[in-house]
């Protein structure tokens, strides 16, 4: 029997990848259209809701509680399972790594508290929920994230710009893998706890390690340069987003990784994409060596 998934935010980073992964797995994919749909009507006949709505940082305080309350109510009305792409914002700078379901949600900053409250709302709602927690995203297309907008923006000139301490561990998630994991968990949702907080192990990489991978992938010398935060700090009085970016800067200077024990117990046969291949698919075509260019050569399939 074909199952149906409703994707909220299907044009965003996680939503786009989730829609592709569910379709590839044979699900009927329904994309929520803001201009044409209402949530109460869109959820009819739906088995799973992927809540990939993600307002801009400055709008979190007003929009996140309302949007998630609406999703919880809609899911309850049809007894659907909600999949929420979680992040690491709930953890404080002093929380020892690796971060797991047992790690305290100790973030005291505004964005961290909003995420803490949002996750608690799902836990307390009784709605079947899979919170799939991941680190920063590596996408297959430019989508305005840290990796494509800042870190590799000057890679064609041999410069890799890193926003934090380049020698400390940082959690990353390759979006096609994260989306495949969401499908696999959705397909065994009836065997899971009513509320599941599952850390996606992804990759744990330092900035230096990423730079080394990029040098190998591109076949050129890559110089790691630390990002200058001064312009963002100076812009805070007039640019709301700058305040939020500075607020979350601690994650770039706090060593962290995600404990994948629960994930691996649930999906022991899950095969993650090799980090070099993931990074290669995230780079602009012109930065790749011809043999590694997935647009020009089938040899890209051999990247490991």
Short mmCIF file of C-alpha atoms in Angstrom, two decimals:
data_model
loop_
_atom_site.label_atom_id
_atom_site.label_comp_id
_atom_site.label_asym_id
_atom_site.label_seq_id
_atom_site.Cartn_x
_atom_site.Cartn_y
_atom_site.Cartn_z
CA UNK A 1 0.00 0.00 0.00
CA UNK A 2 1.40 3.36 -1.04
CA UNK A 3 1.88 5.76 1.87
CA UNK A 4 1.52 9.52 1.70
CA UNK A 5 3.83 12.17 3.10
CA UNK A 6 3.08 15.88 3.34
CA UNK A 7 6.15 18.09 3.02
CA UNK A 8 5.93 21.50 4.70
CA UNK A 9 8.62 23.74 3.28
CA UNK A 10 9.28 21.59 0.23
CA UNK A 11 11.39 24.26 -1.47
CA UNK A 12 13.75 24.64 1.49
CA UNK A 13 16.93 22.72 2.17
CA UNK A 14 15.64 19.76 4.15
CA UNK A 15 12.19 19.82 2.55
CA UNK A 16 13.55 19.61 -0.98
CA UNK A 17 15.80 16.68 -0.12
CA UNK A 18 13.07 14.95 1.88
CA UNK A 19 10.62 15.21 -1.01
CA UNK A 20 13.15 13.60 -3.34
CA UNK A 21 14.01 10.83 -0.88
CA UNK A 22 10.38 9.90 -0.13
CA UNK A 23 9.55 9.90 -3.84
CA UNK A 24 12.54 7.65 -4.57
CA UNK A 25 11.30 5.25 -1.89
CA UNK A 26 7.89 4.96 -3.57
CA UNK A 27 5.87 7.26 -1.32
CA UNK A 28 3.16 9.56 -2.61
CA UNK A 29 4.58 13.04 -1.98
CA UNK A 30 2.28 15.96 -1.30
CA UNK A 31 3.91 19.39 -1.20
CA UNK A 32 2.16 22.05 0.86
CA UNK A 33 1.34 25.13 -1.21
CA UNK A 34 0.96 28.19 1.01
CA UNK A 35 -1.12 30.12 -1.52
CA UNK A 36 -3.54 27.31 -2.28
CA UNK A 37 -3.66 24.96 0.73
CA UNK A 38 -4.82 25.03 4.30
CA UNK A 39 -3.07 22.78 6.77
CA UNK A 40 -6.31 21.19 7.95
CA UNK A 41 -7.19 20.12 4.40
CA UNK A 42 -3.67 19.22 3.29
CA UNK A 43 -3.22 16.63 6.06
CA UNK A 44 -6.27 14.58 5.05
CA UNK A 45 -5.16 11.10 4.04
CA UNK A 46 -1.58 11.76 5.12
CA UNK A 47 0.51 9.20 7.03
CA UNK A 48 3.57 11.36 7.77
CA UNK A 49 4.15 15.11 7.95
CA UNK A 50 7.67 16.41 7.39
CA UNK A 51 7.79 19.77 9.12
CA UNK A 52 10.58 21.56 7.29
CA UNK A 53 9.17 25.04 7.85
CA UNK A 54 12.00 27.25 9.11
CA UNK A 55 11.37 30.99 9.43
CA UNK A 56 14.23 33.46 9.36
CA UNK A 57 16.04 33.80 12.69
CA UNK A 58 14.57 37.23 13.53
CA UNK A 59 11.05 35.77 13.14
CA UNK A 60 11.55 32.72 15.34
CA UNK A 61 10.10 34.23 18.51
CA UNK A 62 6.77 35.06 16.85
CA UNK A 63 6.47 32.34 14.23
CA UNK A 64 8.05 29.13 15.56
CA UNK A 65 5.61 28.53 18.47
CA UNK A 66 2.58 29.27 16.28
CA UNK A 67 3.66 27.21 13.28
CA UNK A 68 4.54 24.14 15.31
CA UNK A 69 1.34 24.39 17.36
CA UNK A 70 -0.60 24.33 14.08
CA UNK A 71 1.33 21.27 12.89
CA UNK A 72 0.75 19.45 16.16
CA UNK A 73 -2.98 20.13 15.97
CA UNK A 74 -3.16 19.03 12.32
CA UNK A 75 -1.19 15.84 13.00
CA UNK A 76 -3.42 15.00 15.96
CA UNK A 77 -6.54 15.40 13.82
CA UNK A 78 -5.49 12.59 11.46
CA UNK A 79 -3.13 10.65 13.77
CA UNK A 80 -0.15 11.35 11.50
CA UNK A 81 3.50 11.07 12.49
CA UNK A 82 5.51 14.28 12.40
CA UNK A 83 9.17 14.29 11.40
CA UNK A 84 11.03 17.36 12.64
CA UNK A 85 14.59 18.12 11.51
CA UNK A 86 16.23 19.01 14.80
CA UNK A 87 19.45 20.91 15.36
CA UNK A 88 22.03 21.34 18.13
CA UNK A 89 20.79 24.72 19.36
CA UNK A 90 19.26 23.19 22.51
CA UNK A 91 22.70 22.37 23.92
CA UNK A 92 24.74 24.91 25.80
CA UNK A 93 28.38 25.79 25.28
CA UNK A 94 29.34 23.91 28.47
CA UNK A 95 27.57 20.66 27.55
CA UNK A 96 30.17 17.88 27.17
CA UNK A 97 30.28 16.14 23.80
CA UNK A 98 29.18 13.90 22.25
CA UNK A 99 25.65 15.28 22.43
CA UNK A 100 22.88 12.71 22.72
CA UNK A 101 19.34 12.21 23.96
CA UNK A 102 20.83 12.11 27.47
CA UNK A 103 22.56 15.50 27.14
CA UNK A 104 20.83 18.31 29.04
CA UNK A 105 19.05 20.98 27.01
CA UNK A 106 20.92 23.80 28.69
CA UNK A 107 20.98 26.51 26.02
CA UNK A 108 20.13 29.84 27.68
CA UNK A 109 20.28 32.11 24.64
CA UNK A 110 17.00 33.24 22.96
CA UNK A 111 17.18 31.00 19.88
CA UNK A 112 18.19 28.02 21.97
CA UNK A 113 15.28 28.56 24.36
CA UNK A 114 12.85 28.76 21.44
CA UNK A 115 14.07 25.40 20.15
CA UNK A 116 13.89 23.91 23.65
CA UNK A 117 10.28 25.03 24.01
CA UNK A 118 9.38 23.79 20.54
CA UNK A 119 10.77 20.32 21.17
CA UNK A 120 9.06 20.17 24.55
CA UNK A 121 5.75 21.02 22.88
CA UNK A 122 6.03 17.95 20.65
CA UNK A 123 7.11 15.74 23.55
CA UNK A 124 4.17 16.87 25.68
CA UNK A 125 1.60 16.76 22.85
CA UNK A 126 1.23 13.00 22.57
CA UNK A 127 1.54 13.30 18.77
CA UNK A 128 3.81 10.64 17.32
CA UNK A 129 7.02 12.55 16.61
CA UNK A 130 10.43 11.70 15.20
CA UNK A 131 12.91 14.46 15.96
CA UNK A 132 15.92 13.76 13.76
CA UNK A 133 18.73 15.90 15.15
CA UNK A 134 21.65 16.91 12.95
CA UNK A 135 24.56 19.31 12.70
CA UNK A 136 25.17 21.93 10.02
CA UNK A 137 24.01 21.03 6.54
CA UNK A 138 26.00 20.07 3.46
CA UNK A 139 23.66 20.44 0.48
CA UNK A 140 23.88 19.42 -3.16
CA UNK A 141 22.97 22.91 -4.36
CA UNK A 142 23.62 26.44 -3.18
CA UNK A 143 20.90 27.08 -0.61
CA UNK A 144 22.20 29.98 1.45
CA UNK A 145 23.75 27.93 4.22
CA UNK A 146 27.10 28.46 5.95
CA UNK A 147 28.90 26.01 3.69
CA UNK A 148 27.99 27.49 0.32
CA UNK A 149 27.45 31.13 1.24
CA UNK A 150 30.56 31.68 3.36
CA UNK A 151 32.92 28.76 3.52
CA UNK A 152 33.40 27.91 -0.16
CA UNK A 153 32.46 31.29 -1.62
CA UNK A 154 36.11 31.93 -2.59
CA UNK A 155 37.16 28.34 -3.17
CA UNK A 156 37.71 28.99 -6.90
CA UNK A 157 40.54 31.28 -5.76
CA UNK A 158 41.89 28.66 -3.40
CA UNK A 159 40.46 30.13 -0.19
CA UNK A 160 38.34 28.23 2.31
CA UNK A 161 36.77 30.59 4.86
CA UNK A 162 35.96 29.11 8.25
CA UNK A 163 33.68 30.82 10.81
CA UNK A 164 35.24 29.33 13.94
CA UNK A 165 38.24 27.66 15.49
CA UNK A 166 39.61 25.48 12.66
CA UNK A 167 41.07 22.78 14.90
CA UNK A 168 37.95 21.75 16.86
CA UNK A 169 35.30 19.17 16.03
CA UNK A 170 32.03 20.29 14.44
CA UNK A 171 28.93 18.24 13.53
CA UNK A 172 27.83 18.10 9.89
CA UNK A 173 25.01 16.34 8.02
CA UNK A 174 24.82 15.59 4.31
CA UNK A 175 21.24 16.41 3.41
CA UNK A 176 20.56 13.50 1.00
CA UNK A 177 21.71 11.10 3.75
CA UNK A 178 19.63 12.88 6.39
CA UNK A 179 16.58 12.70 4.12
CA UNK A 180 17.11 9.00 3.44
CA UNK A 181 17.33 8.45 7.18
CA UNK A 182 14.02 10.27 7.63
CA UNK A 183 12.38 7.90 5.14
CA UNK A 184 13.84 4.83 6.81
CA UNK A 185 12.59 5.96 10.22
CA UNK A 186 9.16 6.86 8.80
CA UNK A 187 8.82 3.37 7.39
CA UNK A 188 9.32 1.82 10.82
CA UNK A 189 7.49 4.50 12.82
CA UNK A 190 5.05 2.03 14.34
CA UNK A 191 7.93 0.32 16.15
CA UNK A 192 9.31 3.53 17.65
CA UNK A 193 8.52 5.31 20.89
CA UNK A 194 5.77 7.90 20.75
CA UNK A 195 8.42 10.64 20.89
CA UNK A 196 11.83 9.84 19.44
CA UNK A 197 14.85 12.13 19.81
CA UNK A 198 17.37 10.60 17.41
CA UNK A 199 20.80 12.07 16.77
CA UNK A 200 22.01 11.64 13.19
CA UNK A 201 25.77 10.95 13.47
CA UNK A 202 26.69 12.48 10.12
CA UNK A 203 30.30 13.68 9.98
CA UNK A 204 32.47 15.10 12.74
CA UNK A 205 35.05 17.32 11.08
CA UNK A 206 37.38 20.15 11.94
CA UNK A 207 37.80 23.08 9.58
CA UNK A 208 41.30 21.85 8.85
CA UNK A 209 40.00 18.42 7.86
CA UNK A 210 37.42 19.94 5.51
CA UNK A 211 40.12 22.10 3.91
CA UNK A 212 42.28 19.01 3.37
CA UNK A 213 39.37 17.17 1.73
CA UNK A 214 38.69 20.16 -0.52
CA UNK A 215 42.32 20.32 -1.61
CA UNK A 216 42.17 16.67 -2.63
CA UNK A 217 38.83 17.06 -4.39
CA UNK A 218 39.78 20.20 -6.32
CA UNK A 219 43.37 19.20 -7.00
CA UNK A 220 44.67 22.59 -5.90
CA UNK A 221 46.18 24.21 -2.85
CA UNK A 222 43.49 25.39 -0.44
CA UNK A 223 44.29 28.08 2.11
CA UNK A 224 42.18 28.09 5.25
CA UNK A 225 41.25 31.61 6.34
CA UNK A 226 39.34 32.44 9.51
CA UNK A 227 36.22 34.48 8.89
CA UNK A 228 36.26 38.08 10.10
CA UNK A 229 33.23 38.50 12.39
CA UNK A 230 33.79 42.24 12.92
CA UNK A 231 31.48 43.43 10.09
CA UNK A 232 28.66 41.22 11.42
CA UNK A 233 29.20 42.44 14.97
CA UNK A 234 29.14 46.07 13.85
CA UNK A 235 25.94 45.48 11.87
CA UNK A 236 23.94 44.23 14.85
CA UNK A 237 22.23 47.56 15.67
CA UNK A 238 20.72 47.81 12.18
CA UNK A 239 20.59 44.19 10.94
CA UNK A 240 18.49 41.79 13.00
CA UNK A 241 19.98 38.71 11.38
CA UNK A 242 23.45 39.80 12.47
CA UNK A 243 22.34 39.63 16.10
CA UNK A 244 21.17 36.07 15.64
CA UNK A 245 24.37 35.02 13.85
CA UNK A 246 26.46 36.43 16.68
CA UNK A 247 24.21 34.74 19.22
CA UNK A 248 24.90 31.33 17.69
CA UNK A 249 28.62 31.92 17.11
CA UNK A 250 29.46 29.79 20.15
CA UNK A 251 28.72 26.64 18.15
CA UNK A 252 31.71 27.40 15.91
CA UNK A 253 33.99 27.61 18.94
CA UNK A 254 32.55 24.74 20.97
CA UNK A 255 33.86 21.25 20.13
CA UNK A 256 30.91 18.98 19.53
CA UNK A 257 29.70 15.82 17.85
CA UNK A 258 26.49 13.81 17.86
CA UNK A 259 26.19 10.39 19.50
CA UNK A 260 24.74 8.04 16.89
CA UNK A 261 24.11 5.06 19.18
CA UNK A 262 20.30 5.25 18.99
CA UNK A 263 20.36 5.88 15.24
CA UNK A 264 22.68 2.95 14.62
CA UNK A 265 20.56 0.67 16.79
CA UNK A 266 17.45 1.55 14.79
CA UNK A 267 19.09 1.57 11.35
CA UNK A 268 22.12 -0.72 11.57
CA UNK A 269 22.32 -1.17 7.79
CA UNK A 270 22.24 2.54 6.92
CA UNK A 271 25.11 3.39 4.58
CA UNK A 272 26.33 6.98 4.82
CA UNK A 273 27.85 8.73 1.84
CA UNK A 274 31.63 9.03 2.08
CA UNK A 275 32.58 12.52 3.18
CA UNK A 276 34.71 13.25 0.09
CA UNK A 277 31.84 12.37 -2.22
CA UNK A 278 29.41 14.47 -0.19
CA UNK A 279 31.70 17.49 -0.30
CA UNK A 280 32.29 17.03 -4.03
CA UNK A 281 28.56 17.16 -4.77
CA UNK A 282 28.31 20.38 -2.72
CA UNK A 283 30.94 22.26 -4.73
CA UNK A 284 30.35 24.44 -7.79
CA UNK A 285 31.14 22.55 -10.96
CA UNK A 286 33.99 24.87 -11.95
CA UNK A 287 35.97 24.10 -8.77
CA UNK A 288 36.19 20.35 -9.39
CA UNK A 289 38.87 18.47 -11.21
CA UNK A 290 37.36 16.99 -14.40
CA UNK A 291 37.67 13.43 -13.09
CA UNK A 292 35.66 14.40 -10.00
CA UNK A 293 33.08 16.53 -11.76
CA UNK A 294 29.71 14.72 -11.55
CA UNK A 295 28.42 16.87 -14.42
CA UNK A 296 31.23 15.84 -16.75
CA UNK A 297 32.35 12.37 -15.79
CA UNK A 298 30.84 9.18 -14.50
CA UNK A 299 34.12 8.71 -12.64
CA UNK A 300 32.55 10.78 -9.87
CA UNK A 301 30.79 7.60 -8.84
CA UNK A 302 34.14 6.27 -7.59
CA UNK A 303 34.75 9.03 -5.06
CA UNK A 304 35.35 7.58 -1.60
#
